[in-house]
Amino acid sequence: MAEVAEQQVRADYPRMGADGAPRAVYIGHATGGWRDAYHFLLTMPLAAFFAVMAGLYVTINALFGLAYVIVGGVDGVRPGDFADAFFFSVQTLGTIGYGQMAPHSVGAHVVVTVESFFGLFNLAIATGLLFARISRPTARVLFSDRAVVNLHDGEPTLIFRAANRRRNRIVEAEVTVTIVRDSVTLEGAGIRRFDTLPTLRARSPVFALTWQIMHRIDETSPLYGETAESLLARRAEIVVVLRGLDETFAQTIHARGSYTPDEIVWGGRLRDIFSRDAQGRPVIDYRHFHDID
């Protein structure tokens, strides 16, 4: 069973290395791409960070240097000489101004004006705005596309899973599951009712890989006696909110997911994504994260 395999991996293998990253083999582990650039810049080695920043600086100056080669009109810059144009761009962007090179044509003055504005914009307004936008703590938590209802320890149980798409740790993670559905009061008024679905484990001290989230459907459960048809008739939706402290940002993050009645498979079972390689390391195959048997 998937939940047994997950618990076994957690129990008998030290997941964290000295750098805090899980010691596991990932297959099909998707990343956030450019949306996670801020996180990557924070967590990459210092030498790699300086290399990236230097690369961006060289690229910007190369682009403006190419513009100067095209428009010409800069005293001290030999016509068509990209190296002269590049170093003139470095002086302009850095407001160094040695005085050996200066624009004299209208085209060159226009490019200098644009580059100067770009430099001011980049250092002042853009720095503040971009930092505010990309440094906001965000969760890269993935929820399974569908939930299942199946037996667990002999009891009908609602089961779905979440995965931390970043290879870091979310500490003191907590999950709340709520069912939202149409209901009628004793007075006959129609309302949208919210009922909490208690989970077998609502808190994880360290959320690094995956988390199997389960709600037992017993006599005390709001789902007791419900079927796929009854949930559909009452326009039900199961809302999941996961929150915790991201160790990289040192800030609280949260993620939200939901399941409608057509996204709940009654009698299904989440496919096991855990195994071990020849060295005994846990292997997590995210290609089957959403699969149901």
PDB file of C-alpha atoms in Angstrom, residues 40-211:
ATOM      1  CA  PHE A  40      17.130  29.003  -6.626  1.00  0.00           C
ATOM      2  CA  LEU A  41      19.252  32.127  -6.186  1.00  0.00           C
ATOM      3  CA  LEU A  42      18.906  31.839  -2.419  1.00  0.00           C
ATOM      4  CA  THR A  43      19.815  28.176  -2.230  1.00  0.00           C
ATOM      5  CA  MET A  44      22.498  27.790  -4.906  1.00  0.00           C
ATOM      6  CA  PRO A  45      26.194  27.727  -3.878  1.00  0.00           C
ATOM      7  CA  LEU A  46      27.812  31.120  -3.419  1.00  0.00           C
ATOM      8  CA  ALA A  47      30.176  30.626  -6.369  1.00  0.00           C
ATOM      9  CA  ALA A  48      27.247  29.759  -8.649  1.00  0.00           C
ATOM     10  CA  PHE A  49      25.325  32.811  -7.423  1.00  0.00           C
ATOM     11  CA  PHE A  50      28.182  35.168  -8.346  1.00  0.00           C
ATOM     12  CA  ALA A  51      28.537  33.404 -11.697  1.00  0.00           C
ATOM     13  CA  VAL A  52      24.858  33.954 -12.513  1.00  0.00           C
ATOM     14  CA  MET A  53      24.945  37.615 -11.516  1.00  0.00           C
ATOM     15  CA  ALA A  54      28.133  38.177 -13.520  1.00  0.00           C
ATOM     16  CA  GLY A  55      26.550  36.483 -16.516  1.00  0.00           C
ATOM     17  CA  LEU A  56      23.511  38.769 -16.362  1.00  0.00           C
ATOM     18  CA  TYR A  57      25.732  41.844 -16.074  1.00  0.00           C
ATOM     19  CA  VAL A  58      27.803  40.822 -19.092  1.00  0.00           C
ATOM     20  CA  THR A  59      24.675  40.009 -21.117  1.00  0.00           C
ATOM     21  CA  ILE A  60      23.074  43.412 -20.486  1.00  0.00           C
ATOM     22  CA  ASN A  61      26.236  45.263 -21.456  1.00  0.00           C
ATOM     23  CA  ALA A  62      26.695  43.070 -24.525  1.00  0.00           C
ATOM     24  CA  LEU A  63      23.184  43.938 -25.727  1.00  0.00           C
ATOM     25  CA  PHE A  64      23.746  47.667 -25.312  1.00  0.00           C
ATOM     26  CA  GLY A  65      27.232  47.332 -26.814  1.00  0.00           C
ATOM     27  CA  LEU A  66      25.647  45.772 -29.889  1.00  0.00           C
ATOM     28  CA  ALA A  67      23.242  48.705 -30.066  1.00  0.00           C
ATOM     29  CA  TYR A  68      26.182  51.148 -30.052  1.00  0.00           C
ATOM     30  CA  VAL A  69      27.873  49.174 -32.828  1.00  0.00           C
ATOM     31  CA  ILE A  70      24.716  49.420 -34.910  1.00  0.00           C
ATOM     32  CA  VAL A  71      23.987  53.140 -34.408  1.00  0.00           C
ATOM     33  CA  GLY A  72      27.621  54.336 -34.102  1.00  0.00           C
ATOM     34  CA  GLY A  73      28.309  57.989 -33.267  1.00  0.00           C
ATOM     35  CA  VAL A  74      30.445  57.531 -30.120  1.00  0.00           C
ATOM     36  CA  ASP A  75      33.761  59.412 -29.899  1.00  0.00           C
ATOM     37  CA  GLY A  76      36.624  57.135 -28.937  1.00  0.00           C
ATOM     38  CA  VAL A  77      34.797  54.019 -30.111  1.00  0.00           C
ATOM     39  CA  ARG A  78      36.182  52.653 -33.349  1.00  0.00           C
ATOM     40  CA  PRO A  79      33.445  52.035 -35.937  1.00  0.00           C
ATOM     41  CA  GLY A  80      32.215  48.463 -35.786  1.00  0.00           C
ATOM     42  CA  ASP A  81      34.462  47.613 -32.818  1.00  0.00           C
ATOM     43  CA  PHE A  82      32.299  45.628 -30.410  1.00  0.00           C
ATOM     44  CA  ALA A  83      34.895  45.623 -27.611  1.00  0.00           C
ATOM     45  CA  ASP A  84      35.010  49.444 -27.525  1.00  0.00           C
ATOM     46  CA  ALA A  85      31.228  49.603 -27.606  1.00  0.00           C
ATOM     47  CA  PHE A  86      30.954  47.005 -24.828  1.00  0.00           C
ATOM     48  CA  PHE A  87      33.279  48.884 -22.473  1.00  0.00           C
ATOM     49  CA  PHE A  88      31.522  52.155 -23.272  1.00  0.00           C
ATOM     50  CA  SER A  89      28.294  50.432 -22.199  1.00  0.00           C
ATOM     51  CA  VAL A  90      29.978  49.345 -18.947  1.00  0.00           C
ATOM     52  CA  GLN A  91      30.966  52.955 -18.250  1.00  0.00           C
ATOM     53  CA  THR A  92      27.506  54.241 -19.091  1.00  0.00           C
ATOM     54  CA  LEU A  93      25.608  51.646 -17.055  1.00  0.00           C
ATOM     55  CA  GLY A  94      27.920  52.100 -14.090  1.00  0.00           C
ATOM     56  CA  THR A  95      27.932  55.936 -14.443  1.00  0.00           C
ATOM     57  CA  ILE A  96      31.763  55.809 -14.428  1.00  0.00           C
ATOM     58  CA  GLY A  97      32.377  58.300 -17.225  1.00  0.00           C
ATOM     59  CA  TYR A  98      36.168  58.335 -17.748  1.00  0.00           C
ATOM     60  CA  GLY A  99      35.765  60.925 -20.491  1.00  0.00           C
ATOM     61  CA  GLN A 100      37.708  59.091 -23.185  1.00  0.00           C
ATOM     62  CA  MET A 101      34.534  57.975 -24.916  1.00  0.00           C
ATOM     63  CA  ALA A 102      31.467  60.130 -25.438  1.00  0.00           C
ATOM     64  CA  PRO A 103      28.466  60.136 -27.772  1.00  0.00           C
ATOM     65  CA  HIS A 104      28.304  62.778 -30.477  1.00  0.00           C
ATOM     66  CA  SER A 105      25.564  61.632 -32.835  1.00  0.00           C
ATOM     67  CA  VAL A 106      21.834  61.798 -32.206  1.00  0.00           C
ATOM     68  CA  GLY A 107      21.555  58.020 -32.414  1.00  0.00           C
ATOM     69  CA  ALA A 108      24.306  57.479 -29.846  1.00  0.00           C
ATOM     70  CA  HIS A 109      22.775  60.070 -27.520  1.00  0.00           C
ATOM     71  CA  VAL A 110      19.429  58.276 -27.785  1.00  0.00           C
ATOM     72  CA  VAL A 111      20.992  54.932 -26.879  1.00  0.00           C
ATOM     73  CA  VAL A 112      22.895  56.522 -23.962  1.00  0.00           C
ATOM     74  CA  THR A 113      19.677  58.096 -22.748  1.00  0.00           C
ATOM     75  CA  VAL A 114      17.850  54.790 -22.909  1.00  0.00           C
ATOM     76  CA  GLU A 115      20.666  52.946 -21.150  1.00  0.00           C
ATOM     77  CA  SER A 116      20.959  55.596 -18.430  1.00  0.00           C
ATOM     78  CA  PHE A 117      17.244  55.432 -17.802  1.00  0.00           C
ATOM     79  CA  PHE A 118      17.444  51.655 -17.786  1.00  0.00           C
ATOM     80  CA  GLY A 119      20.221  51.751 -15.210  1.00  0.00           C
ATOM     81  CA  LEU A 120      18.326  54.129 -12.932  1.00  0.00           C
ATOM     82  CA  PHE A 121      15.127  52.158 -13.345  1.00  0.00           C
ATOM     83  CA  ASN A 122      16.875  48.878 -12.652  1.00  0.00           C
ATOM     84  CA  LEU A 123      18.670  50.132  -9.546  1.00  0.00           C
ATOM     85  CA  ALA A 124      15.776  52.072  -8.052  1.00  0.00           C
ATOM     86  CA  ILE A 125      12.179  51.394  -8.984  1.00  0.00           C
ATOM     87  CA  ALA A 126      12.659  47.959 -10.556  1.00  0.00           C
ATOM     88  CA  THR A 127      14.761  46.720  -7.655  1.00  0.00           C
ATOM     89  CA  GLY A 128      12.055  47.563  -5.152  1.00  0.00           C
ATOM     90  CA  LEU A 129       9.173  46.279  -7.242  1.00  0.00           C
ATOM     91  CA  LEU A 130      10.840  43.087  -8.360  1.00  0.00           C
ATOM     92  CA  PHE A 131      12.067  42.259  -4.881  1.00  0.00           C
ATOM     93  CA  ALA A 132       8.574  42.812  -3.492  1.00  0.00           C
ATOM     94  CA  ARG A 133       7.068  40.584  -6.170  1.00  0.00           C
ATOM     95  CA  ILE A 134       9.509  37.686  -6.302  1.00  0.00           C
ATOM     96  CA  SER A 135      10.500  37.562  -2.646  1.00  0.00           C
ATOM     97  CA  ARG A 136       6.980  36.940  -1.421  1.00  0.00           C
ATOM     98  CA  PRO A 137       6.987  33.559   0.289  1.00  0.00           C
ATOM     99  CA  THR A 138       5.178  31.068  -1.916  1.00  0.00           C
ATOM    100  CA  ALA A 139       4.616  27.376  -1.503  1.00  0.00           C
ATOM    101  CA  ARG A 140       5.514  24.930  -4.247  1.00  0.00           C
ATOM    102  CA  VAL A 141       3.216  22.220  -2.930  1.00  0.00           C
ATOM    103  CA  LEU A 142       1.665  19.758  -5.347  1.00  0.00           C
ATOM    104  CA  PHE A 143      -1.610  17.990  -4.554  1.00  0.00           C
ATOM    105  CA  SER A 144      -2.704  14.813  -6.309  1.00  0.00           C
ATOM    106  CA  ASP A 145      -5.181  15.473  -9.103  1.00  0.00           C
ATOM    107  CA  ARG A 146      -7.732  13.161  -7.542  1.00  0.00           C
ATOM    108  CA  ALA A 147      -8.616  11.774  -4.128  1.00  0.00           C
ATOM    109  CA  VAL A 148      -9.741   8.223  -3.393  1.00  0.00           C
ATOM    110  CA  VAL A 149     -12.073   6.587  -0.895  1.00  0.00           C
ATOM    111  CA  ASN A 150     -10.889   3.150   0.121  1.00  0.00           C
ATOM    112  CA  LEU A 151     -10.342   0.968   3.159  1.00  0.00           C
ATOM    113  CA  HIS A 152      -7.500   1.850   5.496  1.00  0.00           C
ATOM    114  CA  ASP A 153      -7.124  -0.266   8.643  1.00  0.00           C
ATOM    115  CA  GLY A 154     -10.547  -1.686   7.867  1.00  0.00           C
ATOM    116  CA  GLU A 155     -12.279   1.718   7.768  1.00  0.00           C
ATOM    117  CA  PRO A 156     -13.465   3.708   4.732  1.00  0.00           C
ATOM    118  CA  THR A 157     -10.995   6.563   4.365  1.00  0.00           C
ATOM    119  CA  LEU A 158     -10.673   9.597   2.136  1.00  0.00           C
ATOM    120  CA  ILE A 159      -7.056   9.683   0.907  1.00  0.00           C
ATOM    121  CA  PHE A 160      -5.029  12.084  -1.215  1.00  0.00           C
ATOM    122  CA  ARG A 161      -1.441  13.224  -1.113  1.00  0.00           C
ATOM    123  CA  ALA A 162       0.732  16.311  -1.288  1.00  0.00           C
ATOM    124  CA  ALA A 163       4.357  16.774  -2.309  1.00  0.00           C
ATOM    125  CA  ASN A 164       6.883  19.498  -1.592  1.00  0.00           C
ATOM    126  CA  ARG A 165       8.185  20.400  -5.061  1.00  0.00           C
ATOM    127  CA  ARG A 166      11.111  22.290  -3.568  1.00  0.00           C
ATOM    128  CA  ARG A 167      13.936  20.173  -2.249  1.00  0.00           C
ATOM    129  CA  ASN A 168      13.935  21.874   1.099  1.00  0.00           C
ATOM    130  CA  ARG A 169      11.952  21.473   4.291  1.00  0.00           C
ATOM    131  CA  ILE A 170       8.671  22.928   5.471  1.00  0.00           C
ATOM    132  CA  VAL A 171       8.666  22.685   9.244  1.00  0.00           C
ATOM    133  CA  GLU A 172       5.648  22.585  11.530  1.00  0.00           C
ATOM    134  CA  ALA A 173       3.421  21.889   8.544  1.00  0.00           C
ATOM    135  CA  GLU A 174      -0.299  21.675   9.250  1.00  0.00           C
ATOM    136  CA  VAL A 175      -3.177  20.650   7.032  1.00  0.00           C
ATOM    137  CA  THR A 176      -6.892  21.362   7.361  1.00  0.00           C
ATOM    138  CA  VAL A 177      -9.542  19.667   5.236  1.00  0.00           C
ATOM    139  CA  THR A 178     -13.028  21.123   4.915  1.00  0.00           C
ATOM    140  CA  ILE A 179     -16.081  19.978   2.995  1.00  0.00           C
ATOM    141  CA  VAL A 180     -18.273  22.716   1.557  1.00  0.00           C
ATOM    142  CA  ARG A 181     -21.777  21.745   0.406  1.00  0.00           C
ATOM    143  CA  ASP A 182     -25.320  22.954   0.067  1.00  0.00           C
ATOM    144  CA  SER A 183     -27.505  22.517   3.109  1.00  0.00           C
ATOM    145  CA  VAL A 184     -30.909  23.573   4.396  1.00  0.00           C
ATOM    146  CA  THR A 185     -31.510  25.008   7.871  1.00  0.00           C
ATOM    147  CA  LEU A 186     -34.369  23.936  10.121  1.00  0.00           C
ATOM    148  CA  GLU A 187     -36.195  27.046   8.962  1.00  0.00           C
ATOM    149  CA  GLY A 188     -35.897  25.924   5.351  1.00  0.00           C
ATOM    150  CA  ALA A 189     -33.272  28.442   4.317  1.00  0.00           C
ATOM    151  CA  GLY A 190     -30.625  27.256   1.893  1.00  0.00           C
ATOM    152  CA  ILE A 191     -27.019  27.843   3.007  1.00  0.00           C
ATOM    153  CA  ARG A 192     -23.518  26.828   2.024  1.00  0.00           C
ATOM    154  CA  ARG A 193     -22.238  24.712   4.907  1.00  0.00           C
ATOM    155  CA  PHE A 194     -18.610  24.250   5.981  1.00  0.00           C
ATOM    156  CA  ASP A 195     -17.649  21.136   7.950  1.00  0.00           C
ATOM    157  CA  THR A 196     -14.150  20.178   9.060  1.00  0.00           C
ATOM    158  CA  LEU A 197     -12.847  16.751   8.079  1.00  0.00           C
ATOM    159  CA  PRO A 198     -10.367  15.713  10.795  1.00  0.00           C
ATOM    160  CA  THR A 199      -7.279  13.974   9.407  1.00  0.00           C
ATOM    161  CA  LEU A 200      -5.415  11.042  10.903  1.00  0.00           C
ATOM    162  CA  ARG A 201      -2.287  13.213  10.990  1.00  0.00           C
ATOM    163  CA  ALA A 202      -2.945  16.920  10.822  1.00  0.00           C
ATOM    164  CA  ARG A 203       0.619  18.022  11.575  1.00  0.00           C
ATOM    165  CA  SER A 204       4.036  17.077  10.249  1.00  0.00           C
ATOM    166  CA  PRO A 205       7.134  18.405  12.045  1.00  0.00           C
ATOM    167  CA  VAL A 206       9.103  18.197   8.768  1.00  0.00           C
ATOM    168  CA  PHE A 207       7.456  18.106   5.333  1.00  0.00           C
ATOM    169  CA  ALA A 208      10.150  17.407   2.756  1.00  0.00           C
ATOM    170  CA  LEU A 209       8.982  14.733   0.341  1.00  0.00           C
ATOM    171  CA  THR A 210       5.342  13.629   0.223  1.00  0.00           C
ATOM    172  CA  TRP A 211       2.479  13.543   2.683  1.00  0.00           C
TER     173      TRP A 211
END
